[in-house]
Amino acid sequence: MDLYALLLRLRRKDLGLHDVVDELYARIEKLEPTIHAFLSLAEKDKLLAPKGLEKLPLCGVPIAVKDNICTLDFPTTCASRLLANYRSPFEATAVARLRAAGAQVQGKTNLDEFAMGSSTENSAFGPTRNPWDPERVPGGSSGGSAAAVAVSEALAALGSDTGGSVRQPAALCGVVGLRPTYGLVSRYGLVAFASSLDTIGPITRSVRDAALLLSFMAGHDPWDSTSLPLPPQDYVSNLRPNLQGLKIGLPKEYAPKELGPEALNLIDHWCATAEELGATVVEISLPLTEYALPTYYLIASAEASANLARYDGVRYTLRIPAPGVAEMIAQSRTLGFGPEVKRRIALGTFALSAGYYDQYYGKAQRVRTLIAQEFQKAWEKVDLIMGPTSPTPAFRLGEKTDPISMYLSDLFTIPSALAGLPAISIPGGKIDGLPFGLQLIGPRLGEKTLLSAAWALEEALK
Ligand code: GLN
């Protein structure tokens, strides 16, 4: 049962909130020792006393939140030793809006430290495991959120997507993950990684759940200067069960033969299904795809190096005492950050340094513009773009030891992130018994068409 169906039953009173919470906590008790999706968890009893929330649209249901999104009542650790004891004095707008609609925060989920990674192995508090095979990763960086939803420890969760961190773990865990248009959902209270790319998105059991949560989360927020001046909208009521009249582009760069025969067969099957539902599928080309990864790793790392400069041991938790301020800052950062975060800071600081700024950061910014223009041109020919979310299903823990092979997991999620476009991952079938995600990308603010098409494909591919 998805959240949508569950809410109908809660409203009809043939199910009570305590039934829901009992069920979730029974799952948690049984599976959490293996999966390790949560970094902190609400007391069950607290969720059972929702104080009038039952009358609101979300009926008091618990929702899990990635631990780089600020919440009251729980620590916000970003899965970093540096913030292990940090408690935010305020709450993210996206969370506050879900609460205002009647949701409760169930707990905070595991992630790659500061959302840097694609496997959740970079968490300072131990990895999360994939519900389909505990020897494999759940993807990342929102691996805890995706695993919790996949294994029914949570009904729905929030993740953050900078370069793919909502979509890729959703794909690897066999659930739905939506990255909204940049600026549609407020970033206020999302701990900054790369501010020009960061978004908050829902990870859910179904497309209509993603549409439902987006309807509550979206809309202008004066506390985020990049928030778009738009009123909230209803993304659920216009979901249609077909793709009549839609033109879907399959970029040949998103289906290279290196994906292997099983993946290519699934992609063929998606195209055939889309056509049966009334769409026209055409091959298109996005030749700049190959430049997206280096562009992203320059821009995201540059922004990260600036954003993470605030963790100096002065204001935020971890402080290693040392003689002299410079030494204290150096020690706190050396012991507080994990290796991947340090790599990004080093890379970003280099890319921004005086003699190299234009050669690296400036150039990456120009390529980013070209990538956005390439998508813009594609929208003259097609309504949506389809392809796999990730090149492979879930890989084994410890399998990807060099950073480049890990970065390649985001090959198909990064271009749309650079362009600020909305994109969704839905279950697209299995390869060797493991989920393989189908990604749909839409034009800026094209969430209604995107969600409707995703819903039709989700139903047809079940
Ligand atoms: N895996 C990508 C990275 O490590 C994307 C992360 C994200 O979207 N937060 O940067």
Coordinates of C-alpha atoms in Angstrom, one line a residue, residues 110-304:
N110 CA 21.7 7.9 6.9
L111 CA 23.6 9.4 4.0
D112 CA 27.1 9.8 2.6
E113 CA 28.8 12.5 4.7
F114 CA 27.5 15.9 3.7
A115 CA 25.7 14.1 0.8
M116 CA 28.9 13.5 -1.0
G117 CA 28.8 10.0 -2.5
S118 CA 26.7 7.5 -4.3
S119 CA 26.7 4.5 -1.9
T120 CA 26.1 5.7 1.7
E121 CA 29.5 4.1 2.5
N122 CA 30.9 7.6 3.2
S123 CA 28.7 7.9 6.4
A124 CA 30.8 8.4 9.5
F125 CA 28.3 6.2 11.3
G126 CA 28.5 3.1 9.1
P127 CA 26.9 2.2 5.8
T128 CA 23.2 1.5 5.0
R129 CA 22.6 -1.8 3.3
N130 CA 20.4 -2.6 0.2
P131 CA 17.1 -4.3 1.2
W132 CA 17.3 -6.5 -1.9
D133 CA 20.8 -7.8 -1.0
P134 CA 22.5 -6.7 2.2
E135 CA 25.9 -7.3 0.7
R136 CA 25.1 -4.4 -1.7
V137 CA 24.9 -0.6 -1.3
P138 CA 21.5 1.2 -1.4
G139 CA 23.0 3.9 -3.5
G140 CA 23.5 7.4 -2.2
S141 CA 23.7 9.8 -0.9
S142 CA 20.1 9.5 0.3
G143 CA 20.7 5.7 0.9
G144 CA 19.0 5.6 4.3
S145 CA 15.8 7.3 3.0
A146 CA 15.6 5.0 0.0
A147 CA 16.3 1.8 1.9
A148 CA 13.8 2.8 4.7
V149 CA 11.0 3.2 2.1
A150 CA 12.0 0.1 0.2
V151 CA 11.9 -2.1 3.2
S152 CA 8.7 -0.5 4.7
E153 CA 10.5 1.0 7.7
A154 CA 9.1 4.3 6.5
L155 CA 6.1 5.2 4.4
A156 CA 7.9 8.0 2.6
A157 CA 11.0 10.0 3.1
L158 CA 12.8 13.2 2.1
G159 CA 16.2 13.2 0.4
S160 CA 18.4 15.8 -1.2
D161 CA 19.5 15.7 -4.8
T162 CA 22.6 17.7 -5.9
G163 CA 23.7 15.5 -8.7
G164 CA 21.5 12.4 -8.3
S165 CA 21.2 11.6 -4.6
V166 CA 17.4 11.2 -4.6
R167 CA 17.1 9.4 -8.0
Q168 CA 20.1 7.0 -7.9
P169 CA 19.3 5.5 -4.4
A170 CA 15.6 5.3 -5.4
A171 CA 16.7 3.4 -8.5
L172 CA 19.0 1.0 -6.6
C173 CA 16.4 0.3 -4.0
G174 CA 13.4 -0.1 -6.4
V175 CA 11.4 2.9 -5.2
V176 CA 10.4 6.3 -6.6
G177 CA 12.6 9.4 -6.3
L178 CA 11.8 12.9 -7.6
R179 CA 14.2 15.8 -8.0
P180 CA 12.1 18.9 -8.5
T181 CA 13.0 21.9 -10.7
Y182 CA 15.8 23.9 -8.9
G183 CA 14.0 26.5 -6.8
L184 CA 10.6 24.9 -6.7
V185 CA 11.1 23.4 -3.2
S186 CA 12.8 25.7 -0.7
R187 CA 16.4 24.8 0.3
Y188 CA 16.0 26.7 3.6
G189 CA 17.3 24.3 6.3
L190 CA 19.0 21.9 3.9
V191 CA 22.7 21.9 4.9
A192 CA 24.4 23.4 1.9
F193 CA 26.7 21.2 -0.2
A194 CA 26.6 22.9 -3.7
S195 CA 24.1 25.7 -3.4
S196 CA 23.5 26.1 -7.2
L197 CA 22.6 22.5 -7.5
D198 CA 21.0 21.4 -4.2
T199 CA 17.4 20.4 -4.1
I200 CA 15.1 18.5 -1.7
G201 CA 12.9 15.8 -3.1
P202 CA 10.6 13.0 -2.0
I203 CA 11.4 9.3 -2.0
T204 CA 8.3 7.2 -2.0
R205 CA 6.6 3.9 -2.8
S206 CA 4.7 5.3 -5.8
V207 CA 4.6 8.2 -8.2
R208 CA 1.3 9.6 -6.8
D209 CA 3.0 9.7 -3.3
A210 CA 5.8 11.8 -4.8
A211 CA 3.1 14.1 -6.4
L212 CA 1.3 14.3 -3.1
L213 CA 4.3 15.3 -1.1
L214 CA 5.5 17.7 -3.7
S215 CA 2.1 19.5 -3.6
F216 CA 2.7 20.3 0.1
M217 CA 6.5 21.0 -0.2
A218 CA 6.6 23.3 -3.2
G219 CA 6.0 27.0 -3.3
H220 CA 7.8 30.3 -2.7
D221 CA 9.8 30.7 0.5
P222 CA 11.2 34.1 1.4
W223 CA 13.9 32.4 3.4
D224 CA 15.6 30.9 0.3
S225 CA 16.8 33.6 -2.1
T226 CA 16.7 31.1 -5.0
S227 CA 13.1 30.0 -4.3
L228 CA 10.8 30.6 -7.3
P229 CA 7.9 33.0 -6.8
L230 CA 5.2 30.4 -7.4
P231 CA 2.2 29.4 -5.3
P232 CA 1.8 25.8 -4.2
Q233 CA 0.1 23.6 -6.7
D234 CA -1.8 20.3 -6.8
Y235 CA 0.3 17.7 -8.6
V236 CA -2.0 14.8 -8.0
S237 CA -5.3 15.6 -9.6
N238 CA -4.0 15.7 -13.2
L239 CA -2.2 12.3 -13.2
R240 CA -3.4 10.6 -16.4
P241 CA -3.1 6.8 -17.1
N242 CA -1.8 7.3 -20.6
L243 CA 0.9 9.1 -22.6
Q244 CA -1.4 10.2 -25.4
G245 CA 0.1 13.0 -27.5
L246 CA 3.5 13.0 -25.8
K247 CA 6.8 12.8 -27.6
I248 CA 9.5 11.1 -25.6
G249 CA 13.2 11.4 -26.5
L250 CA 15.7 8.6 -25.9
P251 CA 19.2 10.2 -26.0
K252 CA 21.6 7.7 -27.6
E253 CA 24.2 8.8 -25.0
Y254 CA 21.9 7.4 -22.3
A255 CA 21.8 3.9 -23.8
P256 CA 25.4 3.2 -24.8
K257 CA 26.2 -0.5 -25.6
E258 CA 28.5 -0.6 -22.5
L259 CA 25.3 -0.9 -20.4
G260 CA 25.1 -4.5 -21.4
P261 CA 22.3 -6.6 -23.0
E262 CA 19.9 -6.8 -20.0
A263 CA 19.8 -3.0 -19.5
L264 CA 19.4 -2.4 -23.2
N265 CA 16.6 -4.9 -23.3
L266 CA 14.8 -3.2 -20.5
I267 CA 15.2 0.2 -22.3
D268 CA 13.7 -1.4 -25.4
H269 CA 10.8 -2.6 -23.3
W270 CA 10.3 0.9 -21.8
C271 CA 10.1 2.4 -25.3
A272 CA 7.6 -0.3 -26.4
T273 CA 5.5 0.3 -23.3
A274 CA 5.6 4.1 -23.8
E275 CA 4.4 3.6 -27.4
E276 CA 1.6 1.3 -26.3
L277 CA 0.5 4.0 -23.9
G278 CA 0.2 6.4 -26.8
A279 CA 3.5 8.2 -26.8
T280 CA 5.9 8.6 -29.8
V281 CA 9.4 7.7 -28.9
V282 CA 12.3 9.2 -30.9
E283 CA 16.0 8.9 -30.6
I284 CA 17.7 12.1 -29.9
S285 CA 21.3 13.1 -29.2
L286 CA 22.8 15.1 -26.2
P287 CA 26.5 15.1 -27.3
L288 CA 27.6 17.2 -24.3
T289 CA 26.7 14.4 -21.9
E290 CA 30.3 13.3 -21.7
Y291 CA 31.3 16.7 -20.3
A292 CA 28.7 16.7 -17.6
L293 CA 30.6 14.7 -15.0
P294 CA 33.9 16.7 -15.0
T295 CA 31.8 19.9 -15.1
Y296 CA 29.8 18.8 -12.1
Y297 CA 32.8 17.7 -10.1
L298 CA 34.4 21.1 -10.6
I299 CA 31.4 23.2 -9.8
A300 CA 30.0 21.1 -7.0
S301 CA 33.4 20.8 -5.3
A302 CA 34.1 24.5 -5.7
E303 CA 30.8 25.4 -4.0
A304 CA 31.4 22.7 -1.4

